XYZ file of C-alpha atoms in Angstrom:
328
model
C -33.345 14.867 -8.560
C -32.752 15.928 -5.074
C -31.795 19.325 -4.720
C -33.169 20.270 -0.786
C -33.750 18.366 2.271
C -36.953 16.784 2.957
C -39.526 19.512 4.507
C -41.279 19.578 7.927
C -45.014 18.553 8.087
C -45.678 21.899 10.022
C -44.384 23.740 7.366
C -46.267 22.350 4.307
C -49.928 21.399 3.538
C -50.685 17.624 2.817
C -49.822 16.679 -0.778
C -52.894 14.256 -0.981
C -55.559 15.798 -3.087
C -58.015 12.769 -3.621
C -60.253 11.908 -0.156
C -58.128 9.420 2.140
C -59.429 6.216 1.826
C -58.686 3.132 3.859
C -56.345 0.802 1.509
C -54.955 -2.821 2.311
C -51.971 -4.126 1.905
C -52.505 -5.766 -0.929
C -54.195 -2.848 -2.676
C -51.093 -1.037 -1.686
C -48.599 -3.335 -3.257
C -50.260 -3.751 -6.541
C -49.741 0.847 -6.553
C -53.520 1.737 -6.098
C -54.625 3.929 -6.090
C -53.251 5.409 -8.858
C -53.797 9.428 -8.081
C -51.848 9.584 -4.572
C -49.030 7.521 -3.211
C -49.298 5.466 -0.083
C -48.414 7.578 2.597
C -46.827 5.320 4.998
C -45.407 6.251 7.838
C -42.048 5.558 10.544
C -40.770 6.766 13.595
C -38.323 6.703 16.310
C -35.936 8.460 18.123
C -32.577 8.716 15.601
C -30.088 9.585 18.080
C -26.566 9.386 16.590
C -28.145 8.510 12.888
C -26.496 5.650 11.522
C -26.706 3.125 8.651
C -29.149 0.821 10.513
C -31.447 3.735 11.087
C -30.954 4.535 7.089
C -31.468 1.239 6.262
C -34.687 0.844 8.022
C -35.804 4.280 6.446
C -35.334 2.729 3.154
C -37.264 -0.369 3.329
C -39.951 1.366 4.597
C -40.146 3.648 1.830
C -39.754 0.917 -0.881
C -42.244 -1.692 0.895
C -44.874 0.029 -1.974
C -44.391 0.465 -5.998
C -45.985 4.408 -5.126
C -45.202 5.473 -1.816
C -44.760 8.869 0.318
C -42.731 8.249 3.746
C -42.710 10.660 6.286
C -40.829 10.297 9.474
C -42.104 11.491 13.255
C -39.362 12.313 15.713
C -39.920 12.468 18.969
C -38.733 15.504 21.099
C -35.987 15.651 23.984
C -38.842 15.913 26.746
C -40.101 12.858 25.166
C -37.131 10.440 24.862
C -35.919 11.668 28.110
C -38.655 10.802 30.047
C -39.702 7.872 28.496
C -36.389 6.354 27.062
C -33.233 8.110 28.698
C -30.805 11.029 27.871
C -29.355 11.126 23.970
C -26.285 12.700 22.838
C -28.224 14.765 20.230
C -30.318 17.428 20.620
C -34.191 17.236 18.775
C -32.749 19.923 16.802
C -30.051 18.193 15.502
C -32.009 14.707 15.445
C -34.557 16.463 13.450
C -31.809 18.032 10.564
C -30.466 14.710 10.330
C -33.301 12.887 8.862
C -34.167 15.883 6.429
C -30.929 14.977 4.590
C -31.629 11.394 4.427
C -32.789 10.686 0.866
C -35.488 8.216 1.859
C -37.108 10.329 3.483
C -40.384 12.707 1.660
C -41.636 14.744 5.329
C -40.353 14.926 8.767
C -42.623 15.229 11.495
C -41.003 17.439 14.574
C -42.215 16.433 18.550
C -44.007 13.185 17.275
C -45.891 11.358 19.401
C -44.481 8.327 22.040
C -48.146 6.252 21.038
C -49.864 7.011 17.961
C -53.237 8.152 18.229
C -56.461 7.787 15.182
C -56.367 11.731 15.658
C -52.843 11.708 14.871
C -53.195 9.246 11.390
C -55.994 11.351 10.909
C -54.069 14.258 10.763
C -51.370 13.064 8.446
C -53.496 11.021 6.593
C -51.119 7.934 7.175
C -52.197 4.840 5.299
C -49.080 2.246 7.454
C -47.093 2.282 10.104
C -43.622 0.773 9.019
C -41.154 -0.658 12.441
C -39.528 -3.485 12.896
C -41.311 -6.419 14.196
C -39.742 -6.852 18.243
C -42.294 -5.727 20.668
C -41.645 -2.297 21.698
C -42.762 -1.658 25.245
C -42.735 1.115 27.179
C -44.891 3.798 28.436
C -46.211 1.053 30.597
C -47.634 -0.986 27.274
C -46.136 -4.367 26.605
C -45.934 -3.432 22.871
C -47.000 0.157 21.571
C -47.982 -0.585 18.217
C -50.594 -3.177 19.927
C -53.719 -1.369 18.297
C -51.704 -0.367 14.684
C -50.881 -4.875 14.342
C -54.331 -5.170 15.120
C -56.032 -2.477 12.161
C -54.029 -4.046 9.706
C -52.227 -0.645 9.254
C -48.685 -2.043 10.554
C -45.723 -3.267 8.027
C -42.906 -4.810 9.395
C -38.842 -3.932 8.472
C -35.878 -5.657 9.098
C -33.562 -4.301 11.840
C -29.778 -4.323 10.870
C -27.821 -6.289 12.925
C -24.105 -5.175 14.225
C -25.125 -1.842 14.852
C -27.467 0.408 17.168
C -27.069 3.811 18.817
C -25.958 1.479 22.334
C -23.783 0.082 20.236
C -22.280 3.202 19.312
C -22.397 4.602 23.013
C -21.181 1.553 24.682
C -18.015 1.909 22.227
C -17.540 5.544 23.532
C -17.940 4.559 27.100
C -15.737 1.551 26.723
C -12.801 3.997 24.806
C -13.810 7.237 27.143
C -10.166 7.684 28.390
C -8.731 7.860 24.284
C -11.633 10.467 23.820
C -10.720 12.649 26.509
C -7.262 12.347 25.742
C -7.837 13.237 22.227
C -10.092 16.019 22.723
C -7.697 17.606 25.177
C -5.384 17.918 22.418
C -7.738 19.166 20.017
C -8.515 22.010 22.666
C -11.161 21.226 24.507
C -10.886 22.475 28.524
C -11.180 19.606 31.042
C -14.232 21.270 31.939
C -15.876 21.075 29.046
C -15.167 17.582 29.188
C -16.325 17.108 32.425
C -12.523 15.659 33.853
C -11.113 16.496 37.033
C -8.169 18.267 37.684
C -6.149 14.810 38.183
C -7.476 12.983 35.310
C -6.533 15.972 33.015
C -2.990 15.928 34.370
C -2.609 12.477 34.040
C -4.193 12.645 30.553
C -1.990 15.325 29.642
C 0.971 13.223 30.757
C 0.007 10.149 28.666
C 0.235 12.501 25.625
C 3.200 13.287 26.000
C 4.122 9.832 26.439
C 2.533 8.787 23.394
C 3.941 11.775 21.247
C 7.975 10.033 23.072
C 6.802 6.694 21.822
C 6.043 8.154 18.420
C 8.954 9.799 17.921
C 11.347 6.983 19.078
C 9.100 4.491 16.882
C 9.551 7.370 13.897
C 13.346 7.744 14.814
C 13.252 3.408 14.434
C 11.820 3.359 11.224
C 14.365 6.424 9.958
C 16.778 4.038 11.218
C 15.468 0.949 9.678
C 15.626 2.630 6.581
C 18.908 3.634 6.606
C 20.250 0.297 7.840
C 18.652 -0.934 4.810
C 19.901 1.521 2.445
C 23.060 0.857 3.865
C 22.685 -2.629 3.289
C 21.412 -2.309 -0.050
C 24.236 -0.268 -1.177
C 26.658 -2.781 0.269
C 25.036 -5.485 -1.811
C 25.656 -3.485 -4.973
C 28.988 -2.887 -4.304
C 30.195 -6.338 -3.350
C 28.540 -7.676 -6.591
C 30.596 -4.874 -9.211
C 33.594 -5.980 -6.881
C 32.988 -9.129 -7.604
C 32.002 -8.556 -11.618
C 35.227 -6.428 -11.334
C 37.509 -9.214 -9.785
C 35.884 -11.915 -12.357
C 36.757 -9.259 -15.458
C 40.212 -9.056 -13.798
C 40.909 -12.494 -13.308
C 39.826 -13.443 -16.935
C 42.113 -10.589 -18.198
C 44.874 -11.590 -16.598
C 44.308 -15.663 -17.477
C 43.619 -14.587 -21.150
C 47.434 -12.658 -20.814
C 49.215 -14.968 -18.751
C 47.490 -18.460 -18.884
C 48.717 -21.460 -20.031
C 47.424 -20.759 -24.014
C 47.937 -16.869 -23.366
C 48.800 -13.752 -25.686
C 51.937 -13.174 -23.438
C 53.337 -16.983 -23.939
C 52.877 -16.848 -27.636
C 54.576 -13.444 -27.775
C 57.642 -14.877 -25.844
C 57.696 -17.974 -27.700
C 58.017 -15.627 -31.139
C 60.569 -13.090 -29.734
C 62.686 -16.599 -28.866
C 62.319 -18.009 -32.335
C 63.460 -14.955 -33.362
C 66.666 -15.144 -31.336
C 67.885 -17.775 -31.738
C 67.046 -17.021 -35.325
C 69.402 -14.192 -34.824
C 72.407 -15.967 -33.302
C 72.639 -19.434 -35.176
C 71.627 -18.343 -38.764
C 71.402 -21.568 -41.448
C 74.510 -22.215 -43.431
C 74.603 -20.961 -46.943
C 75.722 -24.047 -49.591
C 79.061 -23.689 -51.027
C 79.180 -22.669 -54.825
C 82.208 -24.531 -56.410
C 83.293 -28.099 -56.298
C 86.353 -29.385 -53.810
C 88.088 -30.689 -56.957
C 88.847 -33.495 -55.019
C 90.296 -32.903 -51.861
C 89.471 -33.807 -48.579
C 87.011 -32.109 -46.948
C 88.687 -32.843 -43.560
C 91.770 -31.193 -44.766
C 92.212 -28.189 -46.664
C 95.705 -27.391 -48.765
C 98.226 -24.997 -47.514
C 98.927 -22.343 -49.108
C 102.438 -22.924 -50.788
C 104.058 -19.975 -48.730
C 102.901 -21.544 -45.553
C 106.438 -23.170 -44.156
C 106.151 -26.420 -41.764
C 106.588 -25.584 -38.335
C 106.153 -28.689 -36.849
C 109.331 -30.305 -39.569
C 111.936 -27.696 -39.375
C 115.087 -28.760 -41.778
C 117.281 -30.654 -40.112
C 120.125 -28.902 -42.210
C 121.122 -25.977 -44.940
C 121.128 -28.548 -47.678
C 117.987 -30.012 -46.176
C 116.155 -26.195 -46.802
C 117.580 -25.927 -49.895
C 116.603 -28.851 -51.550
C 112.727 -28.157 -50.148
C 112.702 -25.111 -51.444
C 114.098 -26.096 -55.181
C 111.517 -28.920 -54.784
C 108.612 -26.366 -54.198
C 109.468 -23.997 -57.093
C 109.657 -27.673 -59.684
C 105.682 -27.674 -58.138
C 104.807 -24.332 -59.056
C 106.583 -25.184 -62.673
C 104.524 -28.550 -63.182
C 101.561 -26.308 -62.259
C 101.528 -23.499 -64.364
């Protein structure tokens, strides 16, 4: 388990106990020898550390079953003279690779062409780099001599990303940088802008910060309209589910087959129940008469046939008393 970064070669003793022999490749895949690891060996400059630089560092250190990697970088005085000026200082180059966990040793101020002194020294058993020619220092490749000991192991470089990669992003954005790191405090002299560029830097801020509060105040309003909208929706449809409820109510009263017609149609029975009732039968027989004409009472005189004369009323009235005789 890792609990500490990797430690500097200057500050520890060699780890290999058993007398460095010369091993070949192939001795050194199949994990001999079996009482020390192969100490193999990678270096560069590490500037802005990155995944492809991690990468690298890892197939290096799994290119044996037993292996030991330790990893030279070279100084500023170095890189400056023979590559060009990096962003990070040795000092932070040199931290950076102690906390990668591929590595077992870093090697501080490491040589720009390895020497036998210097493989002597660390007892390195291969040299692990990619496989490109690197020239420089007036070599046209400057592991030359390490290809032809049989002490080199190529690596795979990762493709997509490099510390020029990296840079030429920075340079290409530099304006956005500046910008941002003049919010974030930084003096225009730290940064290295003029007086003009800061000003006009400082004015595109507060541009952007206008554009973000219109495009916040857009959204707010966005919102709203939608909420707006949304709640409009809801109550249009319970208008409508109202109106529909309504509608059938008032149908279901008042339609053609509705409560309110079959009420009215009862209360009418019912009244002209009330006026015109049925006739009752009569209970005794007519005895004969007429039903078209009913008898007069016999104290009902004749208006229509007055008597034409005295002895005329008397002789009706003698007659109607002989009636009332043969009756009884």
């Amino acid at each position: 388990t890792l609990t500490a970064p990797a430690p500097f070669a200057d500050e520890t003793s060699c780890q290999c106990q058993a007398p460095h022999e010369k091993l070949t490749i192939a001795q050194a895949r199949r994990g001999t020898p079996v009482d020390r690891p192969v100490r193999v060996y990678a270096d560069g400059i590490f500037d802005l550390f990155h995944a492809g630089h991690a990468r690298a560092l890892m197939q290096a250190k799994t290119l044996f079953p037993n292996s030991y990697l330790l990893v030279g970088v070279c100084s500023d005085d170095l890189t400056h003279k023979f590559k060009g000026f990096t962003v990070m200082s040795e000092t932070e180059r040199y931290e950076a690779l102690r906390h990668c966990r591929y590595v077992d040793e870093v090697i501080r101020d490491a040589p720009w062409t390895l020497t036998p002194e210097f493989l002597e020294k660390h007892k390195i058993d291969f040299v692990a780099h990619d496989d490109i020619p690197y020239s420089s220092a007036g070599s046209d490749d400057v592991y030359k001599h390490i290809k032809e000991a049989g002490m080199f192991v190529p690596t795979q470089r990762t493709e997509g990303i490099s510390t020029s990669d990296i840079i030429t992003r920075i340079v290409r954005d530099y304006d956005v940088y500046a910008r941002r790191n003049l919010q974030r405090g930084y003096t225009a002299k730290e940064l290295n802008v003029s007086f003009i560029n800061e000003k006009k830097y400082r004015f595109q801020n507060q541009v952007d910060k206008m554009k973000e509060k219109v495009k916040n105040v857009e959204e707010k309003s966005k919102e709203f309209v939608y909420k707006v909208e949304e709640k409009s929706h809801d109550l249009i449809q319970k208008w409508e589910e109202k109106s529909r409820e309504f509608i059938g109510n008032f149908l279901e009263l008042f339609g053609p087959d509705g409560a309110w017609k079959q009420m009215f149609q009862e209360r009418s029975g019912r009244m002209l129940q009330a006026f015109s009732p049925r006739q009752s039968p009569n209970s005794s027989p007519t005895r004969g008469r007429s039903p078209s004409r009913s008898p007069s009472p016999p104290w009902v005189i004749n208006k229509t046939s007055p008597p034409s004369s005295p002895k005329a009323a008397s002789a009706s009235l003698s007659s109607m008393s002989e009636g009332d005789e043969d009756e009884k």
